[in-house]
Amino acid sequence: MNQSPFKFLDSYTKEDKDIFFGREAEVEDVYTKVFQGKILLVYGASGTGKSSLISCGLANKFQDSDWLPVEIRRGTNINDSVWQQLEKVLLTPVASSKNITVPKLLKSIYLDHFKPIFLVFDQFEELFIFGDREEWEKFINTVREVIDSDLQVRFIFIVRGEYLEYLTDFEQVLPEIFGNRIRIEKMTRTNAIHCITGPCRSAGIEVEEHFPDNLLTKLSPNKTEVELTYLQVFLDRIFKKVSEKTKEGKIIFSNALLEELGNVGDVLSQFLDEQIELIPESEKALALLKAFVSTDATKKQISMQQAAEFVKTIGQDLGEKQVDILIQELVNRRILKDKDEAGRYELRHDSIAAKIFEKITTYERDLIEVNHFITYAFGEHDKRNFLLNESDLAYIAPYETKLNLSGPVREFIEKSKAAVRKKNRSRKQFYAVLGVISFLLLTSIFGLVYSQRQKSESDKNATLAREQSAEALKQKELAEQQRVLAEQKQREADRQAKIAQEQSAIALTQKQEAERQRQLANALRVNAEEGRKAAVEEKEKADAAKLEAEKYSQLAEKNSQLANQEKENATRFRMLAIAQAMGAKASQLQDADQKVLVAQQAYIFNHQYNGYAFQPDIYNGLYAAYEAVNSDKFNTTSLHQGAVKGLIALAPNIFITAGADGKIIKADLSTNPPTVTPVDSYPYVFQCIALSADKKLIAIGSEEGKLLIYDAMTLKKVRELDVYQSALWALAFDAHKYLYTVSNDKTILRWDVGTYESTPIMITGGVVNSLSINNKDGIMAAGLSNGEVLLLKMSDNGTTQIGKVSGAKPVTKVKFNTAGTMLAIGKEDGSIVLWDVASSEISQSLTGHQAMVSDLQFSADDLFLLSASYDGTSMLWNMKSINERQVVFADHGGWVLQATFNPNGRDLTTGDALGSLRYFPLKMEFYSTDICNKIKRNMTEKEWSNFVGSDIPYQKTCDK
Amino acid sequence: MSQVNDALIHGVFDEIVKYRPALAKYLIADEDESEVDIRILADQIIKSYPWPIGVELRRLFSGSMRSLDRGRLDQLFKTIERTMQFLSFVMVIELYEEVVKKKMGIDEKFAAQFNQRFNLLSLGNFTWIIRTIGTLFEKNDVQQFMPEMRGILHENFYKGLDFWVPERNEIGHYQINLTQEEIEKRCVEYADKLTFILKQIGFITKYKLVTIREIKVKKQHHREARYLHWIDILNSSDSDFKSTEEVHDSFADSNSVLLMKSTKEPNEFLNMSPLIIDTRTEVIDSKEKFNIKKDIFMYTKFRDRKLMYVGTEVTEKCDLTNLSDYDLLVTDFERLIEKLGSLSTVNPA
């Protein structure tokens, strides 16, 4: 059988030089940039051929003596992988020592080879998907160390575009990380033709005329760009088909063959489904394949054992032997790559991972998440002896029986449960102690009352004793009187004296008794006092214990409230995450009904759980659904033969455009299709347009230096002036009577719109690229080519420079907001800076655009900023939530040159390099109210289970 | 590391250590090593010669050039060619300085020949330039920038250079098919001849090839002005050249590649521009400049008022016409030709 010249889903390597086509310009760019810094960042969407560009394109630009590539994937830990890969190219053994560092190792490698070393980190996003902070911090410090050392080493990081934001965390240690970068775009149709014809030529395959064009039309109808992975799979399919027919002789790629293949849908899904179907136990194979997909829908490298473990987490236990057999089958069917040196397998391409990810059900995803959660918690337990708490256990409980957990992990969960039970018991004990203390308190109070009563009794006795004592004294006095009387009356006296002595003895006895009683009463009183004191002390203790108990009770209540709050938050975040994932999924689905239902349900969840009103994935999902249920080009009107160079909104739904084709056109978007009325046509290439503040005049500038003034009401020309020898670059009206124009020089011309006489305003710095006027304060901003923005105070006498915003990159667009409080500055490198007028400080830097910013516009209420760029996108920034991700309108045919808001408050409008006007609803609600009307059903329960999740109660998405 | 370069490394290192005694420390083995690490010596040789020569030596020492095969043979040619090109540029610039500053006379015969030969450079023309200007200096008793040059510019050295011309023309340009045995023999012979040349010019390692990125004036109240020089040292094994800052009372030429006696002596230099230029300082601020490679470039051709250069690290042709000071380079070159030859014959258009 003939050898295929196509790579299918594999990257091109240095040896594939003769069959690598279509990326010549990018290879040149990379080759230039690789010398411009120690770090080169290569980024772009999945499937754009970034890895091939480096491992084949760039590698072949170097002669052997100048290129020592060390290709590094993260593996299980990027720092370990760096060591392992470096040791492979090391020739002279390094003395084993703990002090050996990566720079020392690299130095020795350099001395072994005497070649510049290129450390190529492919699929660098794996570090962010699978790694933790500790891992990447160590890694980035190593990179810093290598860069700072005197070593002939360069770093090339290949990363998917959507992970670029993670790299911003590197900036503190590696400020230069974004300094030298290249974005790899999807391949254009023209270059894709080379991708077909080039390898065919090398392999001696005859290609019929128009075959490449027809193939691309079949593969990507109405698209200007081509998905390389799809192209490769399709070419492989064609080659196999022709090879089967042509056992001998010349292979011919014919148009008839394309006809024979019929309609081509999603070739990648077809390939995957066909291959899985051919495997005897296809369901198990599919379950196994899910092991090779990350939660970010990218491929991941795992060993056979890890794959076997994974399938257990989604409720299937295949056993290692069967897993091994299935893996070999998948390798043979070109879905998996054969194992690497570390024994790890992976999918052939991220695009396959994305397809498999679509097949993972929400329930499986939950199981995977729960499993990840347990694995992480188990790791923490190992490190810090942490256990799961009650809410953790509640979270995993519904899935526990489905999870196939190892012995130690089960033990860990049981231990956690035991700890929770113990904690609950302790709480009960606490309340028991509290009860005892309360009992003691009551007892003490009783004791106090009793002792009080005792004291009162003893007091009574003491009083009695005192009375008796007084009585005794009285008796004694009486006896004394009787003794005197007895002296007077001898006999009587002796008898009376005897009686008195007897009485006195009795009195003494009584007195002694009274004293004893008093002492007893005293003792009782002291005892009673001590008892009272003890009772008070006990009471105080009981009060303190009661307070403590109340405190714990309040704390427990608060914790319970917090737990409830967290539970609510967790539910909310989960639902918002589901909504976001559904929004993303809606964009990928093929079936229009499903697209609508998934996008709409995502919107409903987002709204219901108070999600971000401009969540980009949900917005894009709704847009895709809207697109699917509306006719082709439902939001596109072709106006010009060349680029739309000027766009203004005259009234709600009424726009005036000026094009590179010299035409001025009025477009009324209130009708469907829009009503297009040509206004005028000139042999000029128009460059810019502006509407006066009172909306009475329209000014248009051309590349030939012409200035045209139109009456905005009648759309009749009122003046044409020959202003410049070169292009009239930008213009702006102020609120009074002046119009300002600039060309490719350092002068601004101020025109009196009554007399049309001009006065020059000289500028220092660079050439003026853009003007914007803040009519509230009478300030004009001029964006310059040298990166500065000059702030000029305007008056009838001229202008005075009152400030300057410094910057390095050339300014391409400036725009004040309606209130005049903010100035947006667009740069050549795609960045946007927001300048706060009051504080004269940069309040925010917005990154997102990958190429020059071409237009900026604030909404009338200043709540939104709309940007357009040569990267083919326009972006909507919510000024109230500027840190949220912006909505990206990527569905343009080419460069987006103009962007503005429709005064109807509902839409935004853009003009592109292909001459088209595009319009997009501003808010999700506008899509949401429309799309349900275009379909006739709701989700089936199976669809609900697939797209939403079986544990979430079913609800009707559309009111059918 | 293979032993194929051992003789060259030891021979050249022993020579350059005479001019840079500090390198002698590398001849003593580390405590935990039984012998001197020859890889370190090779690295020091690369770093000691000026970058255009050093980078070719790095390639010659690389793992891809250690077999006695056609690849190594070609690299040996390339190394000697770049070495001669560098030397001839030093001679031309010195002559230019003599003619401009000291009004040294040039005869018509030289001028005519110079025009022809400097229009399109080749190995033969390099040897002619070195020999002819060397003889001219001797005749006029010129005190050269590198006084050691006087010591080598004699017949023995010229013969050593002449050897390469027919070899390059016949073997380097594949005019003669060689058997593997002949290739191996020539690899050994050429390495030996290259060692001779490198040893002869070993003194060049005393001097520094630098790029003066920028010079800033520092003038304080009631004090004389001083000049801050931002210098990249082009003696390196890596194109990520080390930078240094020096403040002097006087100043060198800015935005130029200079051969200096020492970075401490700003007045003692040969300005190698426009024959050797450094594009790394260029700010890529327009689309037209996107294709400019950042490298040290050496002049190769002047035609139709266009200067053409060859990169030292970048091995591909590169259009440098969009350099911001390209017009200045052309003017400088024309002035050089005007002084040493006749511009009309160099640039007939």
Coordinates of N, CA and C in Angstrom, one line a residue, chain A residues 28-29 31-32 35-36 38 61 63-66 91-92 95 107-116 150-154 828, chain B residues 1 39-40 42-43 46-47 58-59 61-66 75 78 237-240 242 284 290 292-294 313-316:
Chain A
E28 N 8.6 32.1 9.0 CA 9.5 33.3 9.0 C 9.4 34.1 10.2
D29 N 8.1 34.4 10.6 CA 7.9 35.2 11.8 C 8.5 34.6 13.0
Y31 N 10.9 32.5 13.2 CA 12.4 32.5 13.1 C 12.9 33.9 13.4
T32 N 12.2 34.9 13.0 CA 12.6 36.3 13.4 C 12.5 36.5 14.9
F35 N 14.9 35.1 17.9 CA 16.1 35.8 18.2 C 15.9 37.1 19.0
Q36 N 14.6 37.4 19.2 CA 14.3 38.7 19.8 C 14.2 38.6 21.3
K38 N 14.8 35.8 25.1 CA 15.1 34.5 25.6 C 13.8 33.6 25.7
K61 N 14.6 25.7 9.9 CA 15.2 27.0 9.6 C 16.7 27.0 10.1
Q63 N 20.4 25.3 10.9 CA 21.3 24.2 10.6 C 21.6 23.4 11.9
D64 N 22.0 22.2 11.7 CA 22.1 21.3 12.8 C 22.9 21.8 14.0
S65 N 24.0 22.5 13.6 CA 24.9 23.0 14.6 C 24.4 24.2 15.4
D66 N 23.2 24.7 15.0 CA 22.6 25.8 15.7 C 21.3 25.5 16.5
L91 N 25.6 14.4 27.8 CA 26.6 13.4 27.4 C 27.6 13.1 28.5
T92 N 28.1 14.2 29.1 CA 29.1 14.1 30.2 C 28.4 14.0 31.5
A95 N 28.7 15.2 38.2 CA 29.0 14.6 39.5 C 27.7 14.7 40.3
K107 N 24.4 24.0 31.5 CA 25.7 24.5 31.1 C 26.5 23.3 30.6
S108 N 26.4 22.2 31.3 CA 27.1 20.9 30.9 C 26.6 20.4 29.6
I109 N 25.3 20.5 29.4 CA 24.7 20.1 28.1 C 25.2 21.0 27.0
Y110 N 25.3 22.3 27.2 CA 25.8 23.2 26.2 C 27.3 22.8 25.9
L111 N 28.1 22.6 26.9 CA 29.5 22.2 26.7 C 29.6 20.9 26.0
D112 N 28.7 20.0 26.2 CA 28.7 18.7 25.5 C 28.4 18.9 24.0
H113 N 27.5 19.8 23.7 CA 27.0 19.9 22.3 C 27.5 21.1 21.6
F114 N 27.8 22.2 22.3 CA 28.1 23.5 21.7 C 27.1 23.9 20.7
K115 N 25.8 23.8 21.1 CA 24.7 24.3 20.3 C 23.8 25.1 21.2
P116 N 23.2 26.1 20.6 CA 22.2 26.8 21.4 C 21.0 25.9 21.8
D150 N 24.4 32.9 32.5 CA 25.0 33.2 31.3 C 25.0 31.9 30.4
L151 N 23.8 31.6 30.0 CA 23.6 30.3 29.3 C 23.0 30.5 27.9
Q152 N 23.4 29.7 27.0 CA 22.9 29.7 25.6 C 21.6 29.0 25.5
V153 N 20.6 29.4 26.2 CA 19.3 28.7 26.3 C 18.2 29.7 26.0
R154 N 17.2 29.2 25.2 CA 16.0 30.0 24.9 C 14.8 29.1 25.2
E828 N -1.7 50.0 19.1 CA -1.3 49.2 18.0 C -1.2 47.7 18.3
Chain B
M1 N 33.1 14.9 24.8 CA 33.4 15.6 23.6 C 34.4 14.8 22.8
R39 N 36.3 20.8 27.4 CA 35.1 21.5 26.9 C 35.1 23.0 27.4
I40 N 35.7 23.2 28.6 CA 35.8 24.6 29.2 C 36.8 25.4 28.3
A42 N 37.5 24.9 25.2 CA 36.8 25.2 23.9 C 35.9 26.4 24.1
D43 N 35.1 26.4 25.2 CA 34.2 27.5 25.5 C 34.9 28.8 25.6
I46 N 36.0 30.2 22.2 CA 34.8 30.8 21.5 C 34.6 32.2 22.0
K47 N 34.6 32.3 23.4 CA 34.3 33.6 24.0 C 35.4 34.6 23.7
R58 N 32.2 27.9 17.4 CA 31.2 27.2 18.2 C 30.5 26.2 17.3
R59 N 30.2 26.6 16.1 CA 29.6 25.6 15.2 C 30.5 24.4 14.9
F61 N 32.9 23.3 16.8 CA 33.0 22.4 17.9 C 31.7 21.6 18.2
S62 N 30.6 22.0 17.6 CA 29.3 21.5 18.0 C 29.2 20.0 17.7
G63 N 28.3 19.3 18.3 CA 28.1 17.9 18.2 C 27.8 17.5 16.7
S64 N 27.3 18.4 15.9 CA 27.0 18.0 14.5 C 28.2 18.0 13.6
M65 N 29.4 18.5 14.1 CA 30.5 18.7 13.3 C 31.7 17.8 13.8
R66 N 31.4 16.8 14.5 CA 32.5 16.0 15.0 C 32.9 14.7 14.2
Q75 N 32.3 23.4 7.3 CA 32.3 24.3 8.4 C 33.8 24.9 8.6
K78 N 34.0 27.6 6.3 CA 33.2 28.8 6.7 C 33.9 29.5 7.8
S237 N 29.8 33.4 23.7 CA 29.4 32.2 23.0 C 27.9 32.2 22.8
D238 N 27.3 33.3 23.2 CA 25.8 33.4 23.1 C 25.5 34.7 22.5
S239 N 24.5 34.7 21.6 CA 24.1 36.0 21.0 C 23.4 36.9 22.0
D240 N 23.1 36.4 23.2 CA 22.5 37.2 24.2 C 23.6 37.9 24.9
K242 N 26.4 40.1 26.9 CA 26.4 40.8 28.2 C 26.5 42.3 28.0
I284 N 11.6 47.6 16.4 CA 10.7 47.1 15.3 C 9.3 47.9 15.5
F290 N 9.2 44.1 10.2 CA 9.0 42.8 10.8 C 10.0 41.8 10.4
I292 N 13.1 42.2 9.7 CA 14.5 42.4 10.1 C 14.9 41.4 11.2
K293 N 15.9 40.7 10.9 CA 16.4 39.7 11.9 C 17.4 40.5 12.9
K294 N 17.3 40.1 14.1 CA 18.2 40.7 15.1 C 19.5 39.9 15.2
E313 N 24.7 34.8 13.2 CA 23.9 33.8 13.8 C 22.8 33.3 12.9
V314 N 22.1 34.3 12.3 CA 21.1 34.0 11.3 C 21.8 33.6 10.0
T315 N 21.5 32.5 9.5 CA 22.3 32.0 8.4 C 21.6 32.3 7.0
E316 N 20.4 32.9 7.1 CA 19.7 33.2 5.9 C 19.9 34.7 5.4

